[in-house]
Amino acid sequence: MCLLKQNIEKDRSGTVRLIPEQPEDMWHLYNLIQKGDQLTATSVRGVKTETSTGSVSTDRVHVKLTISIEDIFFDNKYVGLGQYHTLDVEMNQQFTLAKGEWDMISLERIKDACDITKQADVAVVTMEEGLAVVCLLTQYMTVVRQRVEVAIPRKRKGSTTNYEKGVVRFYENVYRAIKQHIDFSVVKVVVIGSPGFAVKTDDKVIMENKKKFLLVHTSSGHKGAAAQEVKALDSFYQMLNNDPDRAFYGYDDVCKAAENGAIGTLLVTDELFRAAGYPDAPKDARLSNANVLVFSSLHVSGEQLNQLTGVAAILNFPLIIDSDIDE
């Protein structure tokens, strides 16, 4: 993401002008743009005109529009007041986003998206016999580039020819997938999640980058074994087991913890964060200097957090909330 201009007033209203440059930038924008925001960008609109003979023709006109998300709020000679128009935010196309209030979470999201050092340059290949998954890991999502499956015949006593041929074919396919989907000019580390993997080739690119390969043990060859971000949930689960009065999950309980200024770390999925009325909890948490982590639902860690209601919190101190007390 490229930040071209930022103008935030003392009352926290203002605009930013951005250019999305990477596919992951679209995910940032998906979480950044909210109902009621104003977005300005160029677009193409079909305009109907009537000729002197009474026939109607439609011309495609390039226009610069400012729209209010879900509501059109201004007049344009090609777009009448009250009419609707869809703006497509595209790669390498600048736009301006205006908010009535820029909170710190939104500003930090722009900062992270524009800071290239925040982007993870990691590739992961998880494998088990006959199954491999080639993934690219960024800070916010795990992107599966190719799934390799090869049927390997069982070993038979006295004859292993077919088995060995199947294993060779499997590793050849994995090798081709690595060559096709991993750009070694960008990727800094390639994690091989399988014991016994070796590259038996004199391929120049692979040999020049062999120091980037790291062998680790994984429980399986499936996508979930590749996600490093899931470690962010470890401390919460440990707290839930060891000191449950400092580990809250569920919307109501987490909101109560935020109201009491008890949250040390807030974990919330992007789906809940975008929900109408929900951002109050993260804002309350930030007021008490809590660490707010927004998990991508496209990432395995976000999938796990969604299974846990989509929101959880590690508290700075024990908090007992009895919701069954009659008032």
Coordinates of C-alpha atoms in Angstrom, one line a residue:
M1 CA 0.0 0.0 0.0
C2 CA 1.2 3.5 -0.8
L3 CA 0.1 6.4 1.3
L4 CA 0.0 9.5 -0.9
K5 CA -1.5 12.0 1.5
Q6 CA -3.0 12.1 5.0
N7 CA -5.0 14.9 6.5
I8 CA -6.4 14.2 9.9
E9 CA -8.0 17.1 11.9
K10 CA -7.9 17.6 15.6
D11 CA -11.4 16.2 15.9
R12 CA -10.0 13.0 14.2
S13 CA -12.0 13.6 11.0
G14 CA -10.2 13.7 7.8
T15 CA -9.0 12.0 4.6
V16 CA -6.2 9.7 3.4
R17 CA -5.2 9.1 -0.2
L18 CA -4.0 5.6 -0.9
I19 CA -2.9 3.3 -3.8
P20 CA -3.3 -0.5 -3.2
E21 CA -0.2 -2.2 -4.7
Q22 CA -0.5 -5.8 -3.4
P23 CA -3.4 -8.3 -3.3
E24 CA -3.1 -8.3 0.5
D25 CA -3.8 -4.5 0.5
M26 CA -7.4 -5.4 -0.6
W27 CA -7.8 -7.2 2.7
H28 CA -6.7 -4.2 4.6
L29 CA -9.1 -2.0 2.7
Y30 CA -11.9 -4.5 3.3
N31 CA -11.5 -3.9 7.0
L32 CA -10.7 -0.2 6.7
I33 CA -13.7 1.0 4.7
Q34 CA -16.9 1.1 6.8
K35 CA -20.5 2.1 6.4
G36 CA -20.8 5.9 6.4
D37 CA -17.3 6.6 5.1
Q38 CA -16.8 8.6 1.9
L39 CA -14.8 7.3 -0.9
T40 CA -13.5 9.3 -3.9
A41 CA -12.2 7.5 -7.1
T42 CA -12.5 7.5 -10.8
S43 CA -15.0 5.3 -12.5
V44 CA -16.9 4.6 -15.8
R45 CA -20.7 5.2 -16.0
G46 CA -23.1 4.5 -18.7
V47 CA -25.0 7.6 -19.7
K48 CA -28.1 7.5 -21.8
T49 CA -28.8 10.4 -24.2
E50 CA -31.7 11.0 -26.6
T51 CA -30.9 12.1 -30.1
S52 CA -32.8 14.6 -32.2
T53 CA -34.6 11.7 -33.9
G54 CA -35.8 10.3 -30.6
S55 CA -33.5 7.3 -30.4
V56 CA -31.5 6.6 -27.2
S57 CA -27.8 5.9 -27.1
T58 CA -25.6 4.9 -24.2
D59 CA -22.1 6.4 -23.9
R60 CA -19.5 5.3 -21.3
V61 CA -18.2 8.4 -19.5
H62 CA -15.2 8.5 -17.2
V63 CA -16.2 10.3 -14.0
K64 CA -14.7 11.1 -10.7
L65 CA -17.1 10.2 -8.0
T66 CA -17.4 10.6 -4.2
I67 CA -19.8 8.2 -2.7
S68 CA -21.0 7.6 0.8
I69 CA -20.8 3.9 1.5
E70 CA -24.3 2.5 1.1
D71 CA -25.7 6.0 0.3
I72 CA -25.0 8.5 -2.6
F73 CA -24.7 11.9 -1.0
F74 CA -23.9 14.4 -3.8
D75 CA -25.0 15.5 -7.3
N76 CA -23.0 15.1 -10.5
K77 CA -24.0 15.9 -14.0
Y78 CA -23.7 12.2 -14.9
V79 CA -24.9 10.8 -11.6
G80 CA -28.1 12.4 -10.2
L81 CA -28.8 12.8 -6.5
G82 CA -30.2 9.7 -5.0
Q83 CA -28.9 7.4 -7.7
Y84 CA -26.5 4.5 -7.0
H85 CA -23.2 3.7 -8.5
T86 CA -20.6 1.0 -7.7
L87 CA -16.9 2.0 -7.4
D88 CA -14.4 -0.7 -7.9
V89 CA -11.2 -0.2 -5.8
E90 CA -8.5 -1.7 -8.0
M91 CA -4.8 -2.4 -7.8
N92 CA -2.6 0.6 -8.6
Q93 CA -5.6 3.0 -8.7
Q94 CA -5.5 5.8 -6.2
F95 CA -8.6 6.8 -4.2
T96 CA -9.4 9.0 -1.2
L97 CA -11.1 7.8 1.9
A98 CA -12.8 10.2 4.3
K99 CA -14.0 9.3 7.8
G100 CA -15.9 11.3 10.4
E101 CA -13.6 9.8 13.0
W102 CA -10.2 8.0 12.3
D103 CA -9.6 5.7 15.3
M104 CA -6.1 4.5 16.2
I105 CA -6.8 1.0 14.9
S106 CA -7.6 2.3 11.4
L107 CA -4.5 4.5 11.4
E108 CA -2.3 1.7 12.6
R109 CA -3.7 -0.6 9.8
I110 CA -2.7 2.0 7.2
K111 CA 0.8 2.2 8.8
D112 CA 1.2 -1.5 8.8
A113 CA 0.0 -1.9 5.2
C114 CA 2.4 0.8 4.0
D115 CA 5.4 -0.6 5.9
I116 CA 7.1 -3.2 3.7
T117 CA 8.9 -4.6 6.8
K118 CA 5.6 -5.7 8.2
Q119 CA 5.0 -8.1 5.4
A120 CA 6.1 -11.7 6.0
D121 CA 8.3 -13.1 3.2
V122 CA 7.8 -16.8 4.1
A123 CA 6.8 -19.8 2.1
V124 CA 5.8 -23.1 3.7
V125 CA 5.6 -26.6 2.2
T126 CA 3.9 -29.1 4.4
M127 CA 4.1 -32.8 3.5
E128 CA 3.1 -36.2 4.4
E129 CA 3.3 -39.3 2.2
G130 CA 1.4 -38.5 -1.0
L131 CA 0.2 -35.1 0.1
A132 CA 1.9 -31.7 0.0
V133 CA 0.6 -28.1 0.3
V134 CA 2.6 -25.1 -0.9
C135 CA 1.6 -22.0 1.0
L136 CA 2.7 -18.4 1.1
L137 CA 2.5 -16.7 4.5
T138 CA 1.9 -13.1 5.0
Q139 CA 1.2 -11.2 8.3
Y140 CA -2.6 -11.6 7.8
M141 CA -3.3 -14.7 5.8
T142 CA -2.1 -18.0 4.5
V143 CA -2.5 -18.4 0.8
V144 CA -2.5 -21.9 -0.6
R145 CA -0.8 -21.8 -4.0
Q146 CA -0.9 -25.5 -4.9
R147 CA -2.1 -28.8 -3.4
V148 CA -0.1 -31.8 -4.6
E149 CA -1.6 -35.3 -4.3
V150 CA 0.0 -38.4 -5.6
A151 CA -1.3 -42.0 -5.0
I152 CA 1.6 -44.0 -3.7
P153 CA 1.2 -47.8 -3.8
R154 CA 1.7 -49.7 -0.6
K155 CA 5.0 -51.4 0.1
R156 CA 4.8 -55.1 -0.7
K157 CA 7.2 -57.6 0.8
G158 CA 9.8 -58.6 -1.7
S159 CA 8.9 -55.8 -4.2
T160 CA 9.1 -52.1 -3.6
T161 CA 9.4 -50.9 -7.2
N162 CA 5.9 -49.4 -7.6
Y163 CA 6.2 -47.8 -4.1
E164 CA 9.6 -46.2 -5.0
K165 CA 8.3 -45.0 -8.3
G166 CA 5.3 -43.4 -6.6
V167 CA 7.5 -41.6 -4.0
V168 CA 9.8 -40.3 -6.8
R169 CA 6.8 -39.0 -8.8
F170 CA 5.4 -37.3 -5.6
Y171 CA 8.7 -35.5 -4.9
E172 CA 9.1 -34.5 -8.5
N173 CA 5.6 -32.9 -8.4
V174 CA 6.4 -31.1 -5.1
Y175 CA 9.7 -29.9 -6.6
R176 CA 7.9 -28.4 -9.6
A177 CA 5.3 -26.7 -7.4
I178 CA 8.1 -25.1 -5.4
K179 CA 9.8 -23.9 -8.6
Q180 CA 6.5 -22.5 -10.0
H181 CA 5.0 -20.8 -6.9
I182 CA 8.0 -19.5 -4.8
D183 CA 9.8 -16.4 -5.9
F184 CA 13.2 -16.6 -4.3
S185 CA 13.9 -13.0 -5.0
V186 CA 11.2 -12.1 -2.5
V187 CA 10.9 -15.1 -0.2
K188 CA 13.5 -15.1 2.6
V189 CA 12.6 -18.4 4.2
V190 CA 11.1 -21.7 2.9
V191 CA 9.9 -23.9 5.8
I192 CA 9.7 -27.6 4.9
G193 CA 7.2 -29.2 7.2
S194 CA 8.2 -32.8 6.8
P195 CA 11.0 -35.1 8.1
G196 CA 13.3 -36.6 5.5
F197 CA 12.8 -34.1 2.7
A198 CA 15.8 -33.5 0.5
V199 CA 16.3 -31.8 -2.9
K200 CA 18.4 -34.1 -5.0
T201 CA 19.1 -31.9 -7.9
D202 CA 21.7 -29.5 -9.3
D203 CA 19.1 -26.9 -10.1
K204 CA 20.9 -23.5 -10.0
V205 CA 18.1 -21.5 -8.4
I206 CA 17.4 -24.1 -5.7
M207 CA 21.1 -24.6 -4.9
E208 CA 21.7 -20.8 -4.7
N209 CA 18.9 -20.5 -2.2
K210 CA 19.4 -23.7 -0.2
K211 CA 20.3 -21.6 2.9
K212 CA 16.7 -20.3 2.9
F213 CA 15.3 -23.8 3.5
L214 CA 14.4 -24.8 7.0
L215 CA 13.3 -28.3 8.0
V216 CA 10.7 -28.6 10.8
H217 CA 8.4 -31.4 12.0
T218 CA 4.7 -31.0 11.5
S219 CA 1.8 -33.3 12.6
S220 CA 0.4 -33.5 9.0
G221 CA 0.7 -32.2 5.5
H222 CA -2.5 -30.2 5.6
K223 CA -2.8 -26.4 5.5
G224 CA -3.4 -26.0 9.3
A225 CA 0.1 -27.3 10.0
A226 CA 1.6 -24.4 8.2
A227 CA 0.1 -21.5 10.1
Q228 CA 2.5 -19.7 12.4
E229 CA -0.1 -17.1 13.4
V230 CA -1.9 -19.7 15.5
K231 CA 0.8 -19.2 18.2
A232 CA -1.0 -15.9 19.0
L233 CA -3.8 -17.9 20.6
D234 CA -1.5 -20.1 22.7
S235 CA -1.2 -17.6 25.6
F236 CA -5.0 -17.3 25.7
Y237 CA -5.5 -21.0 25.9
Q238 CA -2.9 -21.3 28.6
M239 CA -4.5 -18.6 30.6
L240 CA -7.9 -20.3 30.1
N241 CA -6.5 -23.5 31.6
N242 CA -4.4 -22.0 34.4
D243 CA -6.3 -18.8 35.4
P244 CA -9.8 -18.8 33.8
D245 CA -10.8 -15.5 35.5
R246 CA -8.2 -13.8 33.3
A247 CA -9.4 -15.4 30.0
F248 CA -12.7 -14.2 28.6
Y249 CA -14.4 -15.0 25.3
G250 CA -17.8 -14.2 23.9
Y251 CA -19.1 -10.8 23.0
D252 CA -20.9 -9.9 26.2
D253 CA -18.2 -11.0 28.6
V254 CA -15.4 -9.3 26.6
C255 CA -17.4 -6.1 26.4
K256 CA -17.8 -6.1 30.2
A257 CA -14.1 -6.7 30.6
A258 CA -13.5 -3.7 28.3
E259 CA -15.8 -1.5 30.3
N260 CA -13.9 -2.4 33.5
G261 CA -10.5 -1.6 31.8
A262 CA -9.3 -5.1 32.4
I263 CA -8.2 -6.2 28.9
G264 CA -4.5 -6.6 28.3
T265 CA -4.8 -8.3 24.9
L266 CA -7.9 -8.4 22.7
L267 CA -8.3 -11.0 20.0
V268 CA -11.1 -10.3 17.5
T269 CA -11.8 -11.6 14.0
D270 CA -12.2 -9.2 11.1
E271 CA -15.8 -10.4 10.6
L272 CA -16.8 -9.2 14.1
F273 CA -14.6 -6.1 13.9
R274 CA -16.6 -5.0 10.8
A275 CA -20.0 -5.8 12.3
A276 CA -22.2 -2.8 12.9
G277 CA -21.9 -1.5 16.5
Y278 CA -19.1 -3.9 17.4
P279 CA -16.0 -1.7 17.3
D280 CA -16.9 -0.2 20.7
A281 CA -15.2 -3.1 22.5
P282 CA -11.9 -2.6 20.6
K283 CA -12.1 1.1 21.2
D284 CA -12.7 0.7 24.9
A285 CA -9.8 -1.8 25.1
R286 CA -7.5 0.7 23.4
L287 CA -8.4 3.4 25.9
S288 CA -6.9 1.2 28.6
N289 CA -3.8 0.7 26.4
A290 CA -4.7 -2.9 25.6
N291 CA -3.1 -4.6 22.6
V292 CA -5.8 -5.2 19.9
L293 CA -5.2 -8.0 17.4
V294 CA -7.5 -8.3 14.4
F295 CA -7.4 -11.8 13.0
S296 CA -8.1 -12.5 9.3
S297 CA -10.9 -15.0 8.7
L298 CA -8.9 -16.2 5.7
H299 CA -6.1 -17.3 8.0
V300 CA -6.1 -20.5 10.1
S301 CA -5.7 -18.5 13.3
G302 CA -8.8 -16.5 12.4
E303 CA -10.7 -19.8 11.7
Q304 CA -9.8 -21.1 15.1
L305 CA -10.8 -17.8 16.8
N306 CA -14.1 -17.9 15.0
Q307 CA -14.7 -21.3 16.5
L308 CA -14.2 -19.6 19.9
T309 CA -17.1 -17.1 19.2
G310 CA -14.7 -14.8 17.2
V311 CA -13.6 -12.7 20.2
A312 CA -11.4 -13.4 23.2
A313 CA -9.4 -11.4 25.7
I314 CA -6.5 -11.9 28.1
L315 CA -7.1 -9.8 31.2
N316 CA -4.5 -7.8 33.2
F317 CA -6.2 -8.9 36.4
P318 CA -8.8 -11.5 37.4
L319 CA -12.4 -10.4 36.9
I320 CA -15.5 -12.2 38.1
I321 CA -18.7 -11.5 36.3
D322 CA -21.9 -13.2 37.5
S323 CA -24.5 -12.7 34.8
D324 CA -27.1 -14.7 36.8
I325 CA -27.5 -12.1 39.5
D326 CA -31.0 -10.6 39.5
E327 CA -31.0 -6.8 39.6

